[in-house]
mmCIF file of C-alpha atoms and ligand atoms in Angstrom:
data_model
loop_
_atom_site.group_PDB
_atom_site.id
_atom_site.type_symbol
_atom_site.label_atom_id
_atom_site.label_comp_id
_atom_site.label_asym_id
_atom_site.label_seq_id
_atom_site.Cartn_x
_atom_site.Cartn_y
_atom_site.Cartn_z
ATOM 1 C CA MET K 244 113.163 101.730 108.787
ATOM 2 C CA ALA K 245 113.026 105.148 107.187
ATOM 3 C CA GLN K 246 110.683 107.840 108.480
ATOM 4 C CA THR K 247 108.913 110.818 106.939
ATOM 5 C CA ALA K 248 111.706 113.256 107.819
ATOM 6 C CA ASP K 249 114.234 111.067 105.969
ATOM 7 C CA TYR K 250 112.274 111.581 102.732
ATOM 8 C CA SER K 251 111.913 115.382 103.297
ATOM 9 C CA LEU K 252 108.217 115.189 102.481
ATOM 10 C CA GLY K 253 107.108 118.143 104.605
ATOM 11 C CA PRO K 254 106.486 119.269 108.172
ATOM 12 C CA HIS K 255 103.719 116.770 108.938
ATOM 13 C CA THR K 256 104.643 113.286 110.143
ATOM 14 C CA PHE K 257 101.514 111.721 108.635
ATOM 15 C CA PRO K 258 99.642 112.626 105.458
ATOM 16 C CA ARG K 259 96.244 114.307 105.294
ATOM 17 C CA GLY K 260 93.401 112.306 103.782
ATOM 18 C CA TRP K 261 90.972 109.403 104.051
ATOM 19 C CA PHE K 262 92.354 106.116 105.378
ATOM 20 C CA MET K 263 91.007 102.626 105.885
ATOM 21 C CA ILE K 264 90.899 101.749 109.584
ATOM 22 C CA ALA K 265 88.768 98.582 109.741
ATOM 23 C CA ARG K 266 86.662 96.152 107.788
ATOM 24 C CA ALA K 267 83.000 96.935 108.347
ATOM 25 C CA ASP K 268 82.354 93.323 109.396
ATOM 26 C CA GLU K 269 84.923 93.346 112.208
ATOM 27 C CA LEU K 270 83.090 96.138 114.032
ATOM 28 C CA ALA K 271 80.270 94.479 115.951
ATOM 29 C CA ALA K 272 78.655 95.598 119.195
ATOM 30 C CA LYS K 273 81.921 95.682 121.139
ATOM 31 C CA PRO K 274 84.061 98.819 120.736
ATOM 32 C CA LEU K 275 87.265 98.098 118.829
ATOM 33 C CA PRO K 276 90.705 99.337 119.935
ATOM 34 C CA LEU K 277 92.785 100.607 117.000
ATOM 35 C CA ARG K 278 96.221 102.080 116.599
ATOM 36 C CA TYR K 279 97.094 104.291 113.639
ATOM 37 C CA PHE K 280 99.077 107.516 113.185
ATOM 38 C CA ALA K 281 101.035 106.686 116.369
ATOM 39 C CA ARG K 282 97.821 107.234 118.384
ATOM 40 C CA ASP K 283 95.284 104.993 120.044
ATOM 41 C CA PHE K 284 91.658 105.150 118.946
ATOM 42 C CA VAL K 285 88.392 103.454 119.752
ATOM 43 C CA LEU K 286 85.885 102.650 117.027
ATOM 44 C CA TYR K 287 82.323 101.797 118.026
ATOM 45 C CA ARG K 288 78.904 101.487 116.479
ATOM 46 C CA GLY K 289 76.043 103.462 117.917
ATOM 47 C CA GLU K 290 72.740 101.667 118.278
ATOM 48 C CA SER K 291 71.731 103.197 114.928
ATOM 49 C CA GLY K 292 74.594 101.193 113.349
ATOM 50 C CA ARG K 293 76.592 104.310 112.587
ATOM 51 C CA PRO K 294 80.341 104.062 113.330
ATOM 52 C CA TYR K 295 82.118 106.598 115.556
ATOM 53 C CA LEU K 296 85.853 107.045 116.101
ATOM 54 C CA VAL K 297 87.216 108.660 119.243
ATOM 55 C CA ASP K 298 90.570 108.995 120.962
ATOM 56 C CA ALA K 299 91.100 105.965 123.178
ATOM 57 C CA TYR K 300 91.797 107.479 126.587
ATOM 58 C CA CYS K 301 89.214 108.861 128.972
ATOM 59 C CA PRO K 302 89.876 112.472 130.075
ATOM 60 C CA HIS K 303 88.872 111.604 133.683
ATOM 61 C CA ALA K 304 91.644 109.238 134.777
ATOM 62 C CA GLY K 305 92.957 107.900 131.503
ATOM 63 C CA ALA K 306 91.274 104.504 131.108
ATOM 64 C CA HIS K 307 91.303 102.944 127.637
ATOM 65 C CA LEU K 308 87.691 102.904 126.455
ATOM 66 C CA ALA K 309 87.943 99.614 124.549
ATOM 67 C CA LYS K 310 90.676 97.559 126.215
ATOM 68 C CA ASN K 311 88.515 96.114 128.931
ATOM 69 C CA SER K 312 86.623 92.854 129.364
ATOM 70 C CA THR K 313 85.976 92.669 133.110
ATOM 71 C CA SER K 314 84.222 95.918 134.094
ATOM 72 C CA TYR K 315 80.534 95.262 134.800
ATOM 73 C CA ILE K 316 79.685 98.002 132.315
ATOM 74 C CA VAL K 317 81.346 95.860 129.645
ATOM 75 C CA ARG K 318 80.111 92.484 130.965
ATOM 76 C CA ASP K 319 76.548 93.751 131.137
ATOM 77 C CA GLY K 320 76.685 95.129 127.589
ATOM 78 C CA GLU K 321 76.070 98.681 128.797
ATOM 79 C CA GLN K 322 79.015 100.388 127.182
ATOM 80 C CA VAL K 323 77.179 101.777 124.164
ATOM 81 C CA GLU K 324 73.947 103.641 124.903
ATOM 82 C CA GLY K 325 72.213 105.115 121.898
ATOM 83 C CA GLU K 326 75.052 106.844 120.057
ATOM 84 C CA ALA K 327 77.106 107.403 123.244
ATOM 85 C CA ILE K 328 79.952 105.392 124.804
ATOM 86 C CA ARG K 329 80.661 104.844 128.502
ATOM 87 C CA CYS K 330 84.110 104.500 130.029
ATOM 88 C CA PRO K 331 84.533 101.105 131.727
ATOM 89 C CA PHE K 332 86.383 102.627 134.738
ATOM 90 C CA HIS K 333 83.946 105.062 136.440
ATOM 91 C CA GLY K 334 81.183 105.039 133.849
ATOM 92 C CA TRP K 335 81.409 108.560 132.457
ATOM 93 C CA ARG K 336 79.360 108.715 129.266
ATOM 94 C CA PHE K 337 80.416 110.598 126.138
ATOM 95 C CA GLY K 338 77.966 111.597 123.422
ATOM 96 C CA PRO K 339 78.671 111.309 119.686
ATOM 97 C CA ASP K 340 80.168 114.830 119.794
ATOM 98 C CA GLY K 341 82.689 113.585 122.397
ATOM 99 C CA GLN K 342 81.273 115.674 125.264
ATOM 100 C CA CYS K 343 80.703 113.958 128.619
ATOM 101 C CA ASP K 344 76.968 114.124 129.365
ATOM 102 C CA ASP K 345 76.639 111.814 132.357
ATOM 103 C CA ILE K 346 78.671 111.022 135.491
ATOM 104 C CA PRO K 347 76.670 108.184 136.985
ATOM 105 C CA TYR K 348 77.760 108.563 140.617
ATOM 106 C CA GLY K 349 76.839 112.306 140.663
ATOM 107 C CA PRO K 350 75.303 114.768 141.002
ATOM 108 C CA CYS K 351 78.224 117.027 140.146
ATOM 109 C CA VAL K 352 79.110 119.683 137.614
ATOM 110 C CA ILE K 353 80.434 118.096 134.415
ATOM 111 C CA PRO K 354 83.548 120.021 133.339
ATOM 112 C CA LYS K 355 83.572 121.394 129.780
ATOM 113 C CA ALA K 356 86.987 119.787 129.357
ATOM 114 C CA ALA K 357 85.430 116.362 129.971
ATOM 115 C CA ARG K 358 85.411 115.481 126.289
ATOM 116 C CA ILE K 359 87.150 113.061 124.005
ATOM 117 C CA LYS K 360 88.341 113.982 120.550
ATOM 118 C CA THR K 361 86.120 112.638 117.762
ATOM 119 C CA TRP K 362 87.225 111.956 114.187
ATOM 120 C CA PRO K 363 85.279 112.025 110.892
ATOM 121 C CA VAL K 364 84.316 108.506 109.804
ATOM 122 C CA GLU K 365 82.549 107.056 106.755
ATOM 123 C CA GLU K 366 81.512 103.510 105.909
ATOM 124 C CA CYS K 367 81.351 102.326 102.308
ATOM 125 C CA GLY K 368 82.553 99.422 100.203
ATOM 126 C CA GLY K 369 82.530 97.234 103.333
ATOM 127 C CA ILE K 370 85.276 99.448 104.795
ATOM 128 C CA ILE K 371 85.374 101.990 107.604
ATOM 129 C CA TRP K 372 87.376 105.078 106.669
ATOM 130 C CA MET K 373 88.657 107.915 108.823
ATOM 131 C CA TRP K 374 89.724 111.419 107.912
ATOM 132 C CA PHE K 375 93.130 112.339 109.356
ATOM 133 C CA ASP K 376 94.566 115.840 109.283
ATOM 134 C CA GLU K 377 97.327 117.060 111.589
ATOM 135 C CA GLU K 378 95.886 120.578 111.195
ATOM 136 C CA GLY K 379 92.501 119.360 112.436
ATOM 137 C CA GLY K 380 90.586 120.454 109.316
ATOM 138 C CA GLU K 381 87.410 118.941 107.927
ATOM 139 C CA PRO K 382 87.624 116.680 104.832
ATOM 140 C CA ASP K 383 88.279 118.569 101.606
ATOM 141 C CA MET K 384 87.959 115.545 99.332
ATOM 142 C CA ALA K 385 85.361 112.830 98.877
ATOM 143 C CA LEU K 386 86.000 109.095 99.034
ATOM 144 C CA PRO K 387 86.215 107.339 95.656
ATOM 145 C CA PRO K 388 83.009 105.679 94.406
ATOM 146 C CA PHE K 389 82.092 102.137 95.410
ATOM 147 C CA ALA K 390 79.051 101.755 93.129
ATOM 148 C CA GLU K 391 79.819 98.118 92.200
ATOM 149 C CA TRP K 392 79.423 97.164 95.882
ATOM 150 C CA ASP K 393 75.665 97.424 95.379
ATOM 151 C CA MET K 394 75.504 95.904 91.899
ATOM 152 C CA GLY K 395 75.183 92.220 92.831
ATOM 153 C CA ASP K 396 72.097 91.929 90.611
ATOM 154 C CA GLN K 397 74.327 92.810 87.654
ATOM 155 C CA GLY K 398 76.821 90.058 88.428
ATOM 156 C CA TRP K 399 79.281 91.997 90.613
ATOM 157 C CA VAL K 400 80.779 89.908 93.428
ATOM 158 C CA ARG K 401 81.871 91.929 96.460
ATOM 159 C CA TRP K 402 85.447 91.738 97.649
ATOM 160 C CA GLN K 403 86.475 89.886 100.793
ATOM 161 C CA LEU K 404 89.271 92.074 102.050
ATOM 162 C CA ASP K 405 92.767 90.611 102.363
ATOM 163 C CA ASP K 406 94.755 91.920 105.317
ATOM 164 C CA PHE K 407 98.459 92.166 104.498
ATOM 165 C CA GLY K 408 99.180 93.162 108.092
ATOM 166 C CA GLN K 409 101.881 95.624 109.070
ATOM 167 C CA LEU K 410 104.808 96.415 106.797
ATOM 168 C CA ALA K 411 107.855 98.360 107.973
ATOM 169 C CA THR K 412 107.789 100.403 104.790
ATOM 170 C CA HIS K 413 107.231 104.128 104.481
ATOM 171 C CA PRO K 414 104.049 104.793 102.478
ATOM 172 C CA THR K 415 105.917 106.926 99.927
ATOM 173 C CA GLU K 416 107.523 103.702 98.666
ATOM 174 C CA ILE K 417 104.049 102.235 98.086
ATOM 175 C CA VAL K 418 102.844 105.307 96.191
ATOM 176 C CA ASP K 419 106.008 105.174 93.998
ATOM 177 C CA ASN K 420 104.315 102.188 92.347
ATOM 178 C CA MET K 421 102.122 104.588 90.341
ATOM 179 C CA ALA K 422 105.103 105.574 88.201
ATOM 180 C CA ASP K 423 106.816 102.222 88.210
ATOM 181 C CA ILE K 424 106.622 100.995 84.649
ATOM 182 C CA GLY K 425 109.903 99.060 84.928
ATOM 183 C CA HIS K 426 108.622 96.512 87.446
ATOM 184 C CA MET K 427 105.554 95.505 85.429
ATOM 185 C CA SER K 428 107.267 92.763 83.425
ATOM 186 C CA PRO K 429 109.680 91.307 86.010
ATOM 187 C CA ILE K 430 107.247 91.359 88.940
ATOM 188 C CA HIS K 431 103.798 91.061 87.371
ATOM 189 C CA GLY K 432 104.506 89.235 84.142
ATOM 190 C CA SER K 433 103.285 92.002 81.835
ATOM 191 C CA ARG K 434 104.240 91.645 78.175
ATOM 192 C CA ASN K 435 103.594 93.444 74.899
ATOM 193 C CA LEU K 436 103.311 96.817 76.611
ATOM 194 C CA ILE K 437 100.936 98.994 74.586
ATOM 195 C CA TYR K 438 100.399 102.087 76.667
ATOM 196 C CA PHE K 439 101.457 103.689 79.968
ATOM 197 C CA ASP K 440 100.745 107.125 81.331
ATOM 198 C CA ASN K 441 100.354 109.022 84.585
ATOM 199 C CA GLU K 442 98.029 111.947 85.037
ATOM 200 C CA PHE K 443 98.266 114.327 87.982
ATOM 201 C CA ALA K 444 95.092 116.242 88.818
ATOM 202 C CA GLY K 445 95.036 118.015 92.186
ATOM 203 C CA THR K 446 94.647 115.474 94.980
ATOM 204 C CA LYS K 447 94.400 112.608 92.445
ATOM 205 C CA VAL K 448 96.981 110.786 90.408
ATOM 206 C CA SER K 449 96.136 108.134 87.838
ATOM 207 C CA GLN K 450 98.005 105.454 85.948
ATOM 208 C CA SER K 451 96.648 104.067 82.694
ATOM 209 C CA PHE K 452 98.384 100.846 81.671
ATOM 210 C CA TRP K 453 97.567 98.482 78.805
ATOM 211 C CA ALA K 454 99.549 95.295 78.247
ATOM 212 C CA GLY K 455 99.372 91.540 78.063
ATOM 213 C CA HIS K 456 99.515 89.826 81.440
ATOM 214 C CA ARG K 457 100.479 86.349 82.566
ATOM 215 C CA THR K 458 97.729 85.753 85.083
ATOM 216 C CA LEU K 459 94.798 88.164 84.806
ATOM 217 C CA VAL K 460 93.941 87.548 81.135
ATOM 218 C CA ASP K 461 93.381 84.327 79.185
ATOM 219 C CA ASN K 462 96.423 82.440 77.995
ATOM 220 C CA ASP K 463 95.826 84.066 74.603
ATOM 221 C CA PRO K 464 99.131 85.909 73.915
ATOM 222 C CA ASP K 465 97.214 88.735 72.193
ATOM 223 C CA ALA K 466 94.855 89.370 75.106
ATOM 224 C CA VAL K 467 95.283 92.737 76.778
ATOM 225 C CA LEU K 468 94.805 93.707 80.413
ATOM 226 C CA SER K 469 93.744 97.321 80.727
ATOM 227 C CA SER K 470 94.320 98.883 84.119
ATOM 228 C CA GLU K 471 93.032 102.329 85.043
ATOM 229 C CA ALA K 472 94.320 103.004 88.539
ATOM 230 C CA PHE K 473 93.997 106.161 90.587
ATOM 231 C CA TYR K 474 94.744 107.438 94.051
ATOM 232 C CA THR K 475 92.156 109.528 95.837
ATOM 233 C CA GLY K 476 94.433 111.365 98.240
ATOM 234 C CA PRO K 477 97.516 109.693 99.704
ATOM 235 C CA ALA K 478 96.311 106.230 100.648
ATOM 236 C CA ILE K 479 93.392 104.831 98.633
ATOM 237 C CA LEU K 480 94.170 103.179 95.327
ATOM 238 C CA GLN K 481 91.344 101.964 93.135
ATOM 239 C CA ALA K 482 91.873 100.308 89.784
ATOM 240 C CA ARG K 483 89.351 99.366 87.125
ATOM 241 C CA LEU K 484 90.687 96.346 85.293
ATOM 242 C CA GLY K 485 89.517 94.948 81.998
ATOM 243 C CA GLY K 486 91.022 91.468 81.952
ATOM 244 C CA GLN K 487 89.407 88.067 81.844
ATOM 245 C CA HIS K 488 86.601 89.616 83.939
ATOM 246 C CA PRO K 489 85.901 93.313 84.557
ATOM 247 C CA SER K 490 87.017 94.070 88.098
ATOM 248 C CA VAL K 491 87.582 96.876 90.590
ATOM 249 C CA MET K 492 90.544 96.697 92.933
ATOM 250 C CA VAL K 493 91.143 98.542 96.159
ATOM 251 C CA ILE K 494 94.505 98.781 97.903
ATOM 252 C CA ALA K 495 94.329 100.812 101.083
ATOM 253 C CA HIS K 496 97.322 101.548 103.283
ATOM 254 C CA THR K 497 97.297 103.406 106.569
ATOM 255 C CA PRO K 498 100.233 104.600 108.678
ATOM 256 C CA VAL K 499 100.465 102.848 112.046
ATOM 257 C CA GLU K 500 103.692 104.490 113.201
ATOM 258 C CA ASP K 501 106.088 106.742 111.310
ATOM 259 C CA GLY K 502 107.561 104.335 108.749
ATOM 260 C CA VAL K 503 105.110 101.489 109.377
ATOM 261 C CA ILE K 504 101.870 100.888 107.482
ATOM 262 C CA ARG K 505 99.034 98.390 107.451
ATOM 263 C CA MET K 506 97.691 97.345 104.060
ATOM 264 C CA HIS K 507 94.456 95.775 102.783
ATOM 265 C CA HIS K 508 93.487 94.593 99.306
ATOM 266 C CA GLY K 509 90.200 93.655 97.691
ATOM 267 C CA LEU K 510 88.865 92.893 94.226
ATOM 268 C CA MET K 511 85.237 93.085 93.118
ATOM 269 C CA VAL K 512 84.628 90.984 90.039
ATOM 270 C CA LYS K 513 81.848 91.137 87.471
ATOM 271 C CA ILE K 514 81.361 87.504 86.738
ATOM 272 C CA SER K 515 78.090 87.577 84.751
ATOM 273 C CA ASP K 516 75.123 89.873 84.075
ATOM 274 C CA LYS K 517 72.941 88.606 86.882
ATOM 275 C CA GLN K 518 73.131 87.283 90.442
ATOM 276 C CA PRO K 519 76.070 84.829 90.310
ATOM 277 C CA THR K 520 75.746 81.088 90.830
ATOM 278 C CA ALA K 521 77.841 79.266 93.439
ATOM 279 C CA GLU K 522 80.242 78.229 90.719
ATOM 280 C CA GLU K 523 80.597 81.802 89.440
ATOM 281 C CA LEU K 524 81.137 82.982 92.995
ATOM 282 C CA ALA K 525 84.039 80.555 93.333
ATOM 283 C CA MET K 526 85.493 81.884 90.060
ATOM 284 C CA ALA K 527 85.283 85.449 91.366
ATOM 285 C CA ARG K 528 87.040 84.408 94.588
ATOM 286 C CA ALA K 529 89.803 82.697 92.624
ATOM 287 C CA TYR K 530 90.196 85.834 90.513
ATOM 288 C CA GLN K 531 90.585 87.965 93.649
ATOM 289 C CA GLU K 532 93.216 85.506 94.873
ATOM 290 C CA ALA K 533 95.179 85.955 91.636
ATOM 291 C CA SER K 534 95.037 89.722 92.182
ATOM 292 C CA ARG K 535 96.129 89.335 95.818
ATOM 293 C CA ASP K 536 99.031 87.171 94.682
ATOM 294 C CA ALA K 537 100.061 89.919 92.241
ATOM 295 C CA LEU K 538 100.133 92.444 95.094
ATOM 296 C CA ALA K 539 102.046 89.953 97.244
ATOM 297 C CA GLN K 540 104.794 90.118 94.624
ATOM 298 C CA ASP K 541 105.176 93.854 95.339
ATOM 299 C CA VAL K 542 104.900 93.267 99.083
ATOM 300 C CA GLU K 543 107.796 90.810 99.065
ATOM 301 C CA ILE K 544 109.969 93.487 97.464
ATOM 302 C CA TRP K 545 108.808 96.194 99.910
ATOM 303 C CA MET K 546 109.422 93.996 102.953
ATOM 304 C CA ASN K 547 112.995 93.259 101.989
ATOM 305 C CA LYS K 548 114.278 96.393 100.266
ATOM 306 C CA ARG K 549 116.296 99.189 101.821
ATOM 307 C CA PRO K 550 114.539 102.561 101.802
ATOM 308 C CA ALA K 551 114.826 104.484 98.518
ATOM 309 C CA ILE K 552 115.310 107.963 99.925
ATOM 310 C CA SER K 553 115.871 108.959 96.329
ATOM 311 C CA ILE K 554 115.514 106.781 93.238
ATOM 312 C CA MET K 555 118.270 106.596 90.640
ATOM 313 C CA GLN K 556 115.952 107.718 87.850
ATOM 314 C CA VAL K 557 116.678 106.782 84.231
ATOM 315 C CA SER K 558 114.847 108.234 81.250
ATOM 316 C CA CYS K 559 112.811 105.091 80.603
ATOM 317 C CA ASP K 560 111.504 104.975 84.205
ATOM 318 C CA GLY K 561 108.107 106.465 84.910
ATOM 319 C CA PRO K 562 107.985 109.902 86.598
ATOM 320 C CA PHE K 563 108.929 108.843 90.149
ATOM 321 C CA GLY K 564 110.001 112.382 90.992
ATOM 322 C CA LYS K 565 106.627 113.832 90.030
ATOM 323 C CA VAL K 566 104.788 111.230 92.083
ATOM 324 C CA ARG K 567 106.840 112.218 95.120
ATOM 325 C CA VAL K 568 106.182 115.929 94.545
ATOM 326 C CA TRP K 569 102.438 115.146 94.201
ATOM 327 C CA TYR K 570 102.634 113.126 97.446
ATOM 328 C CA GLN K 571 104.313 115.993 99.333
ATOM 329 C CA GLN K 572 101.091 118.035 99.223
ATOM 330 C CA PHE K 573 99.644 115.776 101.939
ATOM 331 C CA TYR K 574 102.573 116.386 104.329
ATOM 332 C CA ASN K 575 102.311 120.154 104.046
ATOM 333 C CA PRO K 576 99.727 122.601 105.393
ATOM 334 C CA ARG K 577 96.587 122.510 103.290
ATOM 335 C CA ALA K 578 97.160 126.123 102.248
ATOM 336 C CA LYS K 579 100.374 125.050 100.500
ATOM 337 C CA ALA K 580 99.012 121.943 98.732
ATOM 338 C CA GLY K 581 98.304 123.900 95.553
ATOM 339 C CA VAL K 582 102.005 124.706 95.166
ATOM 340 C CA TYR K 583 102.863 121.010 94.834
ATOM 341 C CA GLN K 584 99.863 120.297 92.604
ATOM 342 C CA ALA K 585 100.838 123.116 90.228
ATOM 343 C CA ARG K 586 104.318 121.615 89.855
ATOM 344 C CA VAL K 587 103.018 118.295 88.528
ATOM 345 C CA ASP K 588 99.451 118.659 87.206
ATOM 346 C CA GLY K 589 99.046 117.242 83.709
ATOM 347 C CA ARG K 590 99.563 113.972 81.812
ATOM 348 C CA GLU K 591 102.849 112.224 81.150
ATOM 349 C CA ILE K 592 102.875 109.423 78.547
ATOM 350 C CA ARG K 593 105.706 106.864 78.717
ATOM 351 C CA ILE K 594 104.591 104.203 76.232
ATOM 352 C CA GLY K 595 102.316 104.744 73.232
ATOM 353 C CA GLU K 596 101.130 107.909 71.540
ATOM 354 C CA SER K 597 97.701 108.490 72.995
ATOM 355 C CA ARG K 598 95.248 106.717 75.241
ATOM 356 C CA PRO K 599 93.791 103.574 73.612
ATOM 357 C CA ALA K 600 90.116 103.602 72.671
ATOM 358 C CA GLY K 601 88.073 102.814 75.750
ATOM 359 C CA ALA K 602 90.595 104.201 78.225
ATOM 360 C CA LEU K 603 89.039 106.125 81.089
ATOM 361 C CA GLU K 604 89.818 109.744 81.852
ATOM 362 C CA ILE K 605 90.512 110.458 85.505
ATOM 363 C CA ALA K 606 87.178 112.305 85.744
ATOM 364 C CA GLU K 607 85.353 109.134 84.668
ATOM 365 C CA MET K 608 87.155 106.995 87.223
ATOM 366 C CA VAL K 609 86.187 109.072 90.238
HETATM 367 S S1 LIG A 878 88.756 107.025 133.746
HETATM 368 FE FE1 LIG A 878 87.017 107.086 132.513
HETATM 369 S S2 LIG A 878 85.395 107.492 133.845
HETATM 370 FE FE2 LIG A 878 87.132 107.564 135.077
HETATM 371 FE FE1 LIG A 879 103.215 96.377 91.395
#
């Protein structure tokens, strides 16, 4: 298992950005223990429904805030009060800012240091996202749009997220995929390649790819699958696909330990122009399964390959080197990110002359 230092990505062990940490539907009333970025967290919903993410261990005597089922605080359903969370051990309560505001067996002075670290969290697209930054800064980029999530009346069927579990693969090997034109035919069954480019634009990188495809378009050999994929930061891939049905894919990967990630996939499908019937719903589900199977083809490679600390680049490969330079910005102090962006910003076309009619610019995708 290769780690960040092996790839010489920068001084940070983990990248800076937004990351998927849970499906929205797995966070119910009970606080959820999570492990990412080699740290333990607790995710809980306040009574308003808003999610909060805090470090897992209580500053008093170190209890884990979510790994408990027998404390009477937990049994009696008293752990979340308003937007605050109580420790199951001695009952200290921490407000949504992380500060302890109640020691129930007092009175006593509550120390200022009685606080737990809180992390920025957002919920959209049926996913709970956290902002991670080793420098402790606030988010400097927005999440990608999830407009289709709320367009059921126009025939969009929401994704049901597929959990690929943990992979002992460094995330740089996942992001390499953006430049990987050479695997499209052998792994995904692409044929009649029409167009392929990558565009680097600050914290975003896009891949525009037009080709025939064995599974996601009709059996018509002339049918074309257009794929406009882009990363928003280091770990959220969205793709807008124009195949048999218009669809929006998400692939989200999050570091668990250095060199280990957890990955989820989803596909929203526009199956008609109005609220779908049960039969159309089943078609949308089957279409997501075909997309999941396509990603599983990559995953099988990732799970069994040796680390590619450097790639033996040939001229007909996509720009792997540029993708890795782009990716380095997230492992370096924010003040230096612009240096890496300036080295790669711009468009690189590998197949075709110019973007086909109807292709999206990166500004339209985000
Ligand atoms: S360990 Fe949390 S209140 Fe004592
Ligand atoms: Fe792939």
